[in-house]
Amino acid sequence: MKQLIYVWLLCHFVTVRSKNVDLNNLKNRVKELFYHAYDGYMRYAYPLDELRPLTCDGHNTWGSFSLTLVDALDTLAIVGNWSEFRRAGQMLLDHLDTSRNVNVSVFETNIRVIGGLLSAHLLSRRAGFRVEPSWPCSGPLLRQAEVLANKLLPAFDTPTGMPYGTVNLATNGVPPKETPVTCAAGIGTLILEFGTLSRLTGDPRFEKVAMNALRSIWKYRSALGLLGNHIDVQTGRWTATESTIGAGVDSLFEYLVKGAALFRLPELDAMFREYKRSIDAYLRHNDWHLLVNKDSGRVTKPIFQGLDAFWPAVLSLTGDLDGALRHVTAYHEVWKQYGFIPESYNVVTREAVVKQESYHLRPEFIESVYYLYRATKDPLFIQMGVDVLTSIELVTKTRCGFATVVNVTTHELDNRMESFFLSETTKYLYLLFDEDNFINELPGDRPVSRPHISPSGNQCYPELGGYIFNTEAHPIDPGALNCCFANNLDDSLSSVEDPLAEESLAIPTPDLMEELEALRIKENEFNPLDQLLALIDSASQGSSHTDPDQSGESIYSYTDENPAERDLYEPWTELRDMVLSVISSPPPTAIPSNRSFEVPVFDDLHSIRPQLLTCPSPPFHQRYTIGGQLVNFAN
């Protein structure tokens, strides 16, 4: 009871200003949090998947992969423990068994294990591993990820191209009695890992099946543009028709946004914007997203799910900071009510839903807080992070780790610490308080070093920043993806035998192709160059002074004889000329404009070497609109 009262007082009355916050102290508190959990796992649970923090022993949960170690590997790098990163990485290489006779989740194996191995591979040179000469196009961690991904490929052998939810590692196939019903997230949360594998190894099958699954489920959205929750991958029939942004669907939307950015695929961006239009029309009710029927759009449950809390992070990546702030502020009120966010919260009665009052040490809320802080640098989000950190420290800590909260109203604990606590929750908290962490760097934050030269002569710029997290918070280095695929692709296409029969892959129907073509047309109607030039011109005009006695004509008429006037106008004209010169420069190689979706995704990648991905953070905004009122968080 004393803990409950303390957390309640803390969450309701403590206000932290950035000038009073010792970020270094907060960072060290998170580091202590991480090491208490990591050391407890290694001492009491390894090599099993997860720690049981009340009994201080371990158990297997998602395939006997030593899952917590895989998930924690890149967090070790982020907190700066490179020696332990190298030791743990070698332990995985020595002992990770990918051939056990065990059924594993395609979704969980992909985001946790394949994602963790890929991230560790891309961080290995920075960590001081003795990398192979052809890194990042080869390496033992990359090969382990590829072995696992190959074992998942048979799941995609369906009439729709949408994957089964489970495969067996020993038989390299779908279990005989496996249900054909899987969730939408299990279908749409593959493109980051599978696309990264294809671009590092040159094997197009991974990206091809992941894209095919996204296109297939797009075809089965309702007339309102909404997805259901569970679908039969053999027939395309929805078996659960509630539409949500949360459980069962969430990371599909996340991967559309991040996949579009990481691989420069405007098709994914267009899909997300169409989905979001329907979500805003039917699911969004003020600051919440409720559960609705996908066909009628009618609300079925006035429920906010804890997993919904990822949405502000996605909105911040698309530039919708106003919407992101509205939602995260509402979610923070729930956190302050209980000290945590329950699995389900009734927004009408304003209380946790019975039998869904648990908090599993989930990262989604702090993930959104982190993204919004990186976008705005508003100290409000530091305070939210302090609230999360303090609640976890005071309530969930046990002798050997941190425990799931069974009931957010009583703070009773459960005997489980999921691996994502070390992969996501502690990572986002640490990065929130560590301004100078290399993961927070963007391309251009520091001088560009000499390019990395691959054995085939490709130039690329790995380790330059702009990392993109998968849904398990494993960072992917976009600069490394340009090093390999061009020179490996042709060989892989001609030499690798595809275990999936070509006819088993779903070919987009004419209707789907027409819909996607319509999306591309809509996207082409938006001309960012015209808008940018108009903005420059309007700013230039707005900065000039007008004389009311001269019918609004500018009193400054730019002439060579007037240096002061030239100084005023030259920045605008130079900026305009610079934009025009950059945009109008022809690309090194023309990209066919009449590509059909029947053409394999990688057919022309050898002629497209995208420039290094740059994702500049949005400008700092001090003012936001909430309920029609301007709120100034700087005061």
XYZ file of C-alpha atoms in Angstrom:
635
model
C 0.000 0.000 0.000
C 2.864 2.365 0.787
C 4.288 1.787 -2.697
C 0.905 2.446 -4.291
C 0.483 5.749 -2.482
C 4.019 6.828 -3.371
C 3.599 6.053 -7.070
C 0.234 7.830 -7.124
C 1.704 10.938 -5.523
C 4.673 10.846 -7.872
C 2.591 10.503 -11.011
C 0.135 13.228 -10.042
C 2.204 15.942 -8.456
C 5.838 15.787 -9.537
C 6.757 18.170 -12.332
C 10.216 18.061 -13.836
C 11.671 20.864 -15.903
C 14.524 20.090 -18.259
C 16.800 22.531 -16.446
C 16.267 20.591 -13.198
C 16.709 17.120 -14.685
C 20.011 15.302 -14.470
C 19.816 13.230 -17.645
C 23.038 11.451 -16.792
C 21.558 10.287 -13.502
C 18.409 9.082 -15.268
C 20.508 7.268 -17.851
C 22.448 5.503 -15.099
C 19.221 4.500 -13.362
C 18.059 2.846 -16.585
C 21.431 1.143 -16.970
C 21.089 -0.295 -13.454
C 17.592 -1.450 -14.400
C 18.899 -3.200 -17.493
C 21.830 -4.897 -15.755
C 19.683 -6.128 -12.870
C 17.410 -7.851 -15.394
C 20.213 -9.037 -17.684
C 22.410 -10.390 -14.893
C 19.409 -12.124 -13.333
C 18.588 -13.816 -16.617
C 22.168 -14.928 -17.254
C 22.579 -16.236 -13.708
C 19.249 -17.980 -13.191
C 17.644 -18.638 -16.589
C 20.182 -18.886 -19.438
C 20.127 -20.824 -21.797
C 16.328 -20.971 -21.491
C 14.253 -18.310 -23.214
C 13.101 -16.170 -20.311
C 13.598 -15.496 -16.616
C 10.872 -16.205 -14.073
C 11.572 -13.311 -11.698
C 9.627 -14.456 -8.637
C 11.127 -17.953 -8.420
C 14.476 -16.979 -9.995
C 14.572 -19.738 -12.579
C 13.894 -19.956 -16.297
C 11.534 -21.403 -18.885
C 11.261 -21.732 -22.661
C 8.546 -19.746 -24.378
C 9.165 -18.966 -28.057
C 11.335 -21.746 -29.455
C 14.284 -22.421 -27.139
C 16.482 -19.759 -28.739
C 17.919 -18.328 -25.488
C 15.524 -15.599 -26.498
C 16.317 -13.005 -23.843
C 20.001 -13.087 -24.790
C 19.158 -12.618 -28.474
C 16.805 -9.758 -27.659
C 19.254 -8.078 -25.267
C 22.279 -8.247 -27.553
C 21.969 -4.870 -29.281
C 20.870 -3.219 -26.015
C 24.275 -4.204 -24.617
C 25.824 -2.270 -27.488
C 23.574 0.736 -26.950
C 24.472 1.009 -23.246
C 28.138 0.815 -24.271
C 29.116 -2.653 -23.034
C 30.970 -3.765 -26.150
C 32.935 -6.530 -24.423
C 29.777 -8.241 -23.175
C 28.194 -7.731 -26.598
C 31.093 -9.643 -28.171
C 30.977 -12.381 -25.523
C 27.200 -12.823 -25.788
C 27.339 -12.778 -29.580
C 29.905 -15.561 -29.581
C 27.776 -17.567 -27.134
C 24.866 -17.388 -29.558
C 27.040 -18.460 -32.470
C 28.342 -21.409 -30.451
C 25.061 -22.624 -28.974
C 22.056 -21.321 -30.939
C 20.189 -24.388 -32.225
C 17.902 -23.746 -35.189
C 17.079 -27.410 -35.855
C 15.164 -28.428 -32.738
C 11.973 -30.408 -33.201
C 9.831 -27.533 -32.015
C 7.000 -25.507 -33.499
C 7.803 -21.795 -33.558
C 5.817 -18.671 -34.290
C 6.703 -17.139 -37.650
C 5.919 -13.681 -36.276
C 7.874 -13.950 -33.021
C 10.841 -15.749 -34.570
C 11.091 -13.078 -37.222
C 10.867 -9.953 -35.069
C 12.849 -11.250 -32.083
C 15.415 -13.738 -33.373
C 15.979 -12.797 -37.017
C 15.657 -9.120 -36.139
C 18.078 -9.483 -33.233
C 20.653 -11.378 -35.290
C 20.497 -8.874 -38.156
C 20.910 -5.935 -35.809
C 23.844 -7.570 -34.025
C 25.445 -8.344 -37.385
C 25.168 -4.715 -38.485
C 26.640 -3.530 -35.164
C 29.444 -6.107 -35.102
C 32.128 -3.963 -36.757
C 31.433 -1.061 -34.404
C 31.586 -3.530 -31.511
C 35.073 -4.704 -32.398
C 34.190 -8.107 -33.835
C 36.708 -9.406 -36.342
C 34.393 -9.037 -39.320
C 34.792 -10.776 -42.655
C 36.287 -8.795 -45.568
C 32.914 -8.723 -47.328
C 31.034 -7.340 -44.296
C 28.208 -6.265 -44.154
C 27.346 -8.631 -47.014
C 28.459 -11.674 -45.029
C 29.143 -12.766 -41.485
C 28.242 -15.563 -39.057
C 25.340 -13.704 -37.432
C 23.909 -12.872 -40.851
C 24.190 -16.518 -41.891
C 22.321 -17.609 -38.759
C 19.538 -15.157 -39.591
C 19.402 -16.475 -43.150
C 19.176 -20.088 -41.962
C 16.203 -19.228 -39.770
C 14.482 -17.195 -42.475
C 14.784 -20.117 -44.884
C 12.998 -22.274 -42.322
C 10.119 -19.777 -42.264
C 9.653 -19.636 -46.050
C 7.379 -22.719 -46.295
C 4.781 -20.809 -44.258
C 4.151 -18.628 -47.317
C 3.181 -21.567 -49.528
C -0.541 -20.716 -49.550
C -3.035 -19.788 -52.292
C -3.173 -16.221 -50.982
C 0.542 -15.726 -50.319
C -0.268 -14.870 -46.693
C 1.800 -17.025 -44.310
C 0.748 -19.612 -41.774
C 1.475 -18.658 -38.185
C 3.721 -21.612 -37.277
C 6.511 -23.764 -38.721
C 8.518 -26.666 -37.341
C 12.280 -26.102 -37.247
C 13.199 -29.773 -37.656
C 10.891 -30.585 -40.557
C 11.264 -27.199 -42.279
C 7.540 -27.111 -42.870
C 4.139 -26.178 -41.517
C 2.886 -28.648 -38.864
C 0.255 -31.014 -40.331
C -2.562 -29.841 -38.056
C -1.670 -26.150 -38.098
C -4.660 -23.829 -38.295
C -4.846 -21.650 -41.417
C -6.097 -18.741 -39.289
C -3.551 -16.102 -38.338
C -3.594 -12.470 -37.277
C -3.077 -9.512 -39.586
C 0.124 -8.497 -37.792
C 1.586 -11.943 -38.435
C 1.052 -11.353 -42.148
C 2.268 -7.775 -42.377
C 5.235 -7.682 -39.988
C 7.990 -9.183 -42.114
C 9.183 -6.637 -44.644
C 11.859 -4.969 -42.476
C 13.693 -8.175 -41.589
C 13.081 -10.037 -44.850
C 13.874 -6.975 -46.957
C 17.096 -6.427 -45.017
C 18.066 -10.071 -45.559
C 17.458 -9.822 -49.291
C 19.487 -6.655 -49.641
C 22.406 -7.992 -47.614
C 22.507 -11.488 -49.119
C 21.224 -10.798 -52.630
C 18.528 -13.474 -52.249
C 15.265 -11.907 -53.506
C 12.914 -14.536 -52.092
C 12.636 -12.981 -48.641
C 11.580 -9.515 -49.734
C 9.381 -10.999 -52.442
C 7.243 -13.096 -50.083
C 6.989 -10.285 -47.521
C 5.794 -7.797 -50.142
C 3.440 -10.367 -51.599
C 1.840 -10.899 -48.169
C 1.297 -7.149 -47.706
C -0.285 -6.838 -51.145
C -2.474 -9.849 -50.519
C -3.968 -8.677 -47.228
C -4.523 -5.267 -48.823
C -6.843 -7.004 -51.277
C -8.970 -8.364 -48.427
C -9.672 -5.094 -46.617
C -13.338 -4.210 -46.245
C -15.368 -1.781 -48.351
C -14.610 0.806 -45.649
C -10.885 0.233 -46.114
C -10.510 -1.548 -42.761
C -8.756 -4.774 -41.807
C -10.167 -7.397 -39.496
C -8.098 -9.123 -36.845
C -7.717 -12.769 -37.920
C -7.924 -14.211 -41.421
C -7.832 -17.641 -43.068
C -4.663 -17.646 -45.182
C -6.043 -20.384 -47.430
C -9.261 -18.623 -48.411
C -8.882 -14.965 -47.414
C -11.990 -15.172 -45.211
C -11.920 -13.025 -42.075
C -12.618 -15.071 -38.945
C -12.381 -12.116 -36.532
C -13.990 -8.986 -37.921
C -13.182 -6.381 -35.288
C -10.928 -3.637 -36.602
C -8.338 -2.033 -34.339
C -4.942 -0.371 -34.404
C -3.902 -2.567 -31.473
C -3.556 -6.268 -30.706
C -3.392 -8.507 -33.750
C -2.871 -5.720 -36.290
C -0.611 -3.021 -34.814
C 2.825 -3.715 -36.286
C 1.454 -4.116 -39.820
C 0.840 -0.362 -39.907
C 4.230 0.297 -38.316
C 6.011 -1.745 -40.999
C 4.307 0.099 -43.839
C 5.744 3.395 -42.591
C 9.183 2.062 -41.701
C 9.424 -0.161 -44.779
C 8.652 2.799 -47.018
C 11.470 4.770 -45.389
C 14.055 1.992 -45.129
C 13.672 0.621 -48.658
C 12.292 3.710 -50.430
C 9.033 1.998 -51.378
C 6.319 4.624 -51.969
C 3.800 1.826 -52.476
C 3.970 1.054 -48.747
C 3.593 4.704 -47.832
C 0.530 4.969 -50.077
C -0.985 1.891 -48.441
C -0.468 3.359 -44.977
C -2.080 6.657 -45.910
C -5.123 4.849 -47.286
C -5.400 2.703 -44.164
C -4.993 5.774 -41.955
C -7.756 7.603 -43.795
C -10.158 4.796 -42.898
C -8.797 4.548 -39.351
C -9.372 8.263 -38.792
C -12.882 8.016 -40.223
C -14.119 5.009 -38.247
C -11.789 4.044 -35.373
C -10.696 7.417 -34.054
C -12.962 9.028 -31.485
C -11.363 12.178 -30.087
C -8.059 11.100 -28.501
C -8.786 7.352 -28.595
C -9.043 4.570 -31.153
C -11.868 2.159 -30.391
C -12.723 -1.313 -31.685
C -15.204 -1.288 -34.570
C -16.736 -3.746 -37.005
C -14.660 -3.678 -40.178
C -17.725 -3.814 -42.442
C -20.138 -1.416 -40.730
C -17.703 0.857 -38.910
C -19.863 0.671 -35.772
C -18.104 0.667 -32.403
C -18.081 -2.793 -30.832
C -16.083 -1.963 -27.693
C -15.149 1.466 -26.257
C -11.746 0.071 -25.368
C -8.241 1.538 -25.446
C -5.717 -1.290 -25.639
C -2.257 -0.919 -24.167
C -0.806 -1.976 -27.516
C -2.464 1.073 -29.125
C 0.211 3.176 -27.437
C 2.618 2.555 -30.337
C 0.475 4.743 -32.616
C 1.915 8.163 -31.627
C 5.387 6.870 -32.533
C 4.170 5.994 -36.024
C 2.397 9.345 -36.367
C 5.575 11.181 -35.382
C 7.444 9.374 -38.165
C 4.859 10.613 -40.669
C 5.090 14.194 -39.366
C 1.719 14.287 -37.576
C 3.042 15.662 -34.299
C -0.245 17.271 -33.307
C -2.126 13.972 -33.519
C 0.715 12.116 -31.823
C 0.722 14.524 -28.881
C -3.046 14.335 -28.419
C -2.923 10.544 -28.165
C 0.181 10.222 -25.999
C -1.180 12.814 -23.560
C -4.375 10.785 -23.176
C -2.356 7.607 -22.639
C -0.223 9.343 -20.019
C -3.366 10.128 -18.042
C -4.057 6.387 -17.862
C -0.485 5.783 -16.717
C -0.881 8.379 -13.977
C -4.148 6.772 -12.879
C -2.535 3.391 -12.186
C 1.221 3.817 -12.444
C 0.993 1.600 -15.561
C -1.157 1.125 -18.664
C -3.374 -1.987 -18.464
C -3.918 -4.334 -21.380
C -7.417 -2.870 -21.871
C -9.000 0.326 -20.561
C -12.650 1.343 -20.908
C -12.677 4.978 -22.025
C -16.329 5.406 -20.978
C -16.079 4.114 -17.408
C -12.417 5.198 -17.177
C -11.222 2.000 -15.575
C -9.252 -1.096 -16.483
C -11.293 -3.862 -18.086
C -11.914 -6.810 -15.753
C -9.477 -9.698 -16.368
C -7.413 -7.421 -18.608
C -5.827 -5.315 -15.864
C -2.288 -6.618 -16.385
C 0.857 -4.763 -17.468
C 3.508 -6.961 -19.094
C 6.400 -4.477 -18.858
C 5.358 -3.385 -22.334
C 7.339 -0.762 -24.285
C 4.715 0.859 -26.529
C 4.032 3.937 -24.398
C 7.684 4.747 -23.703
C 8.423 4.054 -27.381
C 6.038 6.840 -28.400
C 7.428 9.117 -25.702
C 10.935 8.526 -27.070
C 9.966 9.298 -30.670
C 8.132 12.464 -29.693
C 11.041 13.678 -27.601
C 13.442 13.105 -30.490
C 11.089 15.069 -32.750
C 10.411 17.998 -30.419
C 12.942 17.985 -27.539
C 10.044 19.042 -25.329
C 10.857 18.368 -21.620
C 7.290 17.165 -21.168
C 8.412 13.824 -22.591
C 11.363 13.577 -20.227
C 8.852 13.839 -17.391
C 6.769 11.059 -18.907
C 9.903 8.919 -19.096
C 10.666 9.610 -15.435
C 7.149 8.460 -14.547
C 7.646 5.182 -16.415
C 11.102 4.567 -14.966
C 10.007 5.250 -11.393
C 6.936 3.009 -11.589
C 9.008 0.104 -12.896
C 11.690 0.610 -10.245
C 9.299 0.830 -7.302
C 6.703 -1.796 -8.171
C 8.086 -4.491 -10.487
C 11.613 -5.109 -9.191
C 12.320 -8.497 -7.628
C 15.425 -10.145 -6.212
C 16.575 -11.315 -9.644
C 14.683 -9.271 -12.238
C 11.449 -7.422 -12.985
C 7.994 -8.958 -12.980
C 4.798 -8.558 -14.959
C 2.053 -6.716 -13.079
C -1.017 -8.962 -12.808
C -3.364 -6.164 -11.806
C -2.578 -2.467 -12.188
C -5.050 -1.587 -9.438
C -3.413 -3.799 -6.792
C 0.119 -4.060 -8.255
C 0.166 -7.815 -7.677
C 3.047 -9.403 -9.607
C 3.288 -12.404 -11.931
C 6.225 -14.762 -12.428
C 7.290 -13.635 -15.916
C 9.760 -11.193 -17.458
C 9.303 -11.180 -21.231
C 12.376 -10.734 -23.391
C 11.079 -7.489 -24.889
C 11.653 -5.796 -21.532
C 15.389 -5.928 -22.299
C 15.014 -5.403 -26.028
C 12.525 -2.533 -26.027
C 11.417 -1.051 -22.708
C 14.862 -0.496 -21.209
C 16.298 0.493 -24.605
C 13.778 3.251 -25.296
C 14.152 4.553 -21.748
C 17.941 4.643 -22.059
C 17.886 6.363 -25.447
C 15.372 8.919 -24.167
C 17.889 10.061 -21.549
C 21.098 9.556 -23.584
C 21.193 12.495 -25.980
C 24.581 11.590 -27.449
C 24.016 7.897 -28.114
C 25.145 6.809 -31.575
C 21.681 5.370 -32.256
C 20.229 8.881 -31.960
C 22.529 10.243 -34.670
C 21.151 11.263 -38.039
C 23.130 11.409 -41.281
C 24.818 14.793 -41.297
C 25.219 15.049 -37.527
C 28.939 14.398 -37.896
C 31.421 14.637 -40.767
C 31.141 11.858 -43.315
C 34.078 9.494 -43.230
C 35.469 7.728 -46.250
C 32.970 5.382 -47.892
C 33.058 1.677 -47.192
C 34.196 -0.199 -50.296
C 32.777 -3.681 -50.778
C 34.876 -6.405 -52.479
C 32.971 -5.759 -55.718
C 33.747 -2.047 -55.575
C 30.396 -0.759 -54.297
C 30.596 2.386 -52.198
C 28.317 2.736 -49.188
C 28.164 4.520 -45.854
C 27.329 2.160 -42.979
C 27.265 3.376 -39.368
C 26.337 6.915 -40.386
C 23.075 7.081 -38.404
C 19.385 7.177 -39.211
C 18.761 3.730 -37.696
C 15.266 2.310 -38.111
C 13.902 0.028 -35.388
C 11.959 -3.108 -36.107
C 8.938 -3.729 -33.903
C 11.170 -5.414 -31.285
C 13.395 -2.283 -31.231
C 16.262 -3.964 -33.064
C 17.990 -1.147 -35.008
C 18.650 -1.587 -38.724
C 21.371 0.513 -40.351
C 20.004 1.880 -43.658
C 23.455 2.870 -44.880
C 24.616 -0.746 -44.800
C 21.828 -1.943 -47.071
C 23.333 -0.197 -50.087
C 26.582 -2.150 -49.838
C 25.572 -5.565 -51.065
C 22.463 -6.287 -53.054
C 23.511 -4.884 -56.430
C 26.497 -7.179 -56.872
C 24.953 -10.261 -55.245
C 21.525 -10.215 -56.817
C 22.187 -11.631 -60.269
C 24.135 -14.575 -58.885
C 21.456 -15.375 -56.312
C 18.686 -15.287 -58.891
C 20.473 -17.730 -61.164
C 21.975 -20.089 -58.592
C 19.492 -20.425 -55.734
C 16.702 -22.922 -56.137
C 13.490 -21.496 -54.737
C 11.874 -24.028 -52.362
C 8.493 -22.402 -52.976
C 6.816 -23.383 -56.198
C 6.333 -20.274 -58.307
C 2.683 -21.066 -58.900
C 2.063 -21.164 -55.144
C 2.824 -17.462 -54.793
C -0.265 -15.303 -55.114
C -0.151 -13.022 -58.141
C -1.896 -9.677 -57.581
C -5.288 -9.612 -59.265
C -6.196 -6.979 -61.871
C -8.429 -5.284 -59.275
C -5.552 -5.039 -56.814
C -3.246 -3.714 -59.509
C -5.819 -1.055 -60.421
C -6.144 -0.018 -56.769
C -2.394 0.272 -56.327
C -2.113 2.185 -59.587
C -4.764 4.596 -58.280
C -2.661 5.082 -55.152
C 0.367 5.915 -57.268
C -1.669 8.415 -59.277
C -2.812 10.096 -56.063
C 0.769 10.266 -54.891
C 1.890 11.791 -58.175
C -0.723 14.531 -57.798
C 1.275 15.835 -54.854
C 4.226 17.800 -56.151
C 6.583 18.551 -53.255
C 8.878 20.574 -55.516
C 6.135 23.040 -56.442
C 5.132 23.367 -52.803
C 8.723 23.892 -51.695
C 9.361 26.570 -54.315
C 6.083 28.270 -53.441
C 7.114 28.260 -49.787
C 10.466 29.844 -50.639
C 8.785 32.485 -52.793
C 6.165 33.306 -50.176
C 8.808 33.584 -47.467
C 10.821 35.889 -49.688
C 7.813 38.071 -50.376
C 6.841 38.062 -46.735
C 10.261 39.323 -45.735
C 10.190 42.292 -48.118
C 8.820 45.601 -46.940
C 5.992 47.283 -48.821
C 5.129 50.946 -49.051
C 1.376 51.571 -48.774
C 1.793 54.757 -50.749
C 3.085 52.811 -53.758
C 0.122 50.428 -54.231
C 1.801 47.589 -52.415
C 4.901 47.532 -54.579
C 8.067 46.574 -52.817
C 10.251 49.492 -51.859
C 13.163 47.132 -52.473
C 13.806 46.624 -56.144
C 16.767 44.297 -56.462
C 19.578 45.997 -58.364
C 23.280 45.366 -58.545
C 23.860 48.925 -57.393
C 22.254 48.323 -54.017
C 24.328 45.850 -51.928
C 21.880 45.941 -49.013
C 19.046 44.863 -51.260
C 21.193 42.147 -52.799
C 21.995 40.789 -49.309
C 18.277 40.618 -48.596
C 17.287 38.761 -51.748
C 20.280 36.563 -52.525
C 19.597 33.915 -49.828
C 16.166 33.249 -51.321
C 17.313 33.177 -54.924
C 20.271 30.966 -54.051
C 18.020 28.561 -52.154
C 15.554 28.454 -55.042
C 18.327 27.836 -57.575
C 19.838 25.147 -55.352
C 16.528 23.281 -55.073
C 15.949 23.452 -58.813
C 19.462 22.289 -59.655
C 19.319 19.308 -57.288
C 15.831 18.151 -58.247
C 16.285 18.633 -61.965
C 19.548 16.686 -62.095
C 18.895 13.408 -63.942
C 19.375 10.214 -61.934
C 22.383 8.048 -62.772
C 20.115 5.412 -64.279
C 16.556 5.795 -65.451
C 13.940 3.767 -63.614
C 11.231 2.257 -65.824
C 7.945 4.093 -65.352
C 5.732 1.285 -66.619
C 6.654 -1.438 -64.151
C 4.025 -4.085 -63.563
C 3.481 -5.779 -60.229
C 3.980 -9.053 -62.049
C 7.642 -8.145 -62.369
C 9.590 -9.568 -59.398
C 10.503 -6.956 -56.832
C 14.226 -7.250 -57.484
C 14.275 -7.372 -61.281
C 15.674 -3.874 -61.698
C 17.441 -3.354 -58.384
C 20.826 -3.708 -60.042
C 20.105 -0.414 -61.831
C 18.766 1.407 -58.774
C 21.289 2.368 -56.154
C 19.306 4.604 -53.811
C 21.126 7.388 -52.066
C 21.820 6.988 -48.367
C 18.597 7.277 -46.425
C 18.290 10.540 -44.555
C 15.457 11.160 -42.132
C 15.800 14.672 -40.699
C 13.880 15.119 -37.492
C 10.905 17.503 -37.607
C 11.432 21.006 -36.211
C 10.853 21.773 -32.567
C 7.258 22.766 -31.866
C 6.423 24.507 -28.631
C 2.719 24.907 -29.346
C 0.154 22.213 -29.993
C -3.585 22.292 -30.472
C -5.604 20.221 -28.029
C -9.362 20.404 -28.217
C -9.102 23.558 -30.296
C -7.013 25.350 -27.669
C -3.366 26.288 -28.013
C -1.299 24.812 -25.221
C 2.194 26.132 -24.592
C 4.277 23.511 -22.827
C 7.257 25.816 -22.544
C 5.572 27.806 -19.773
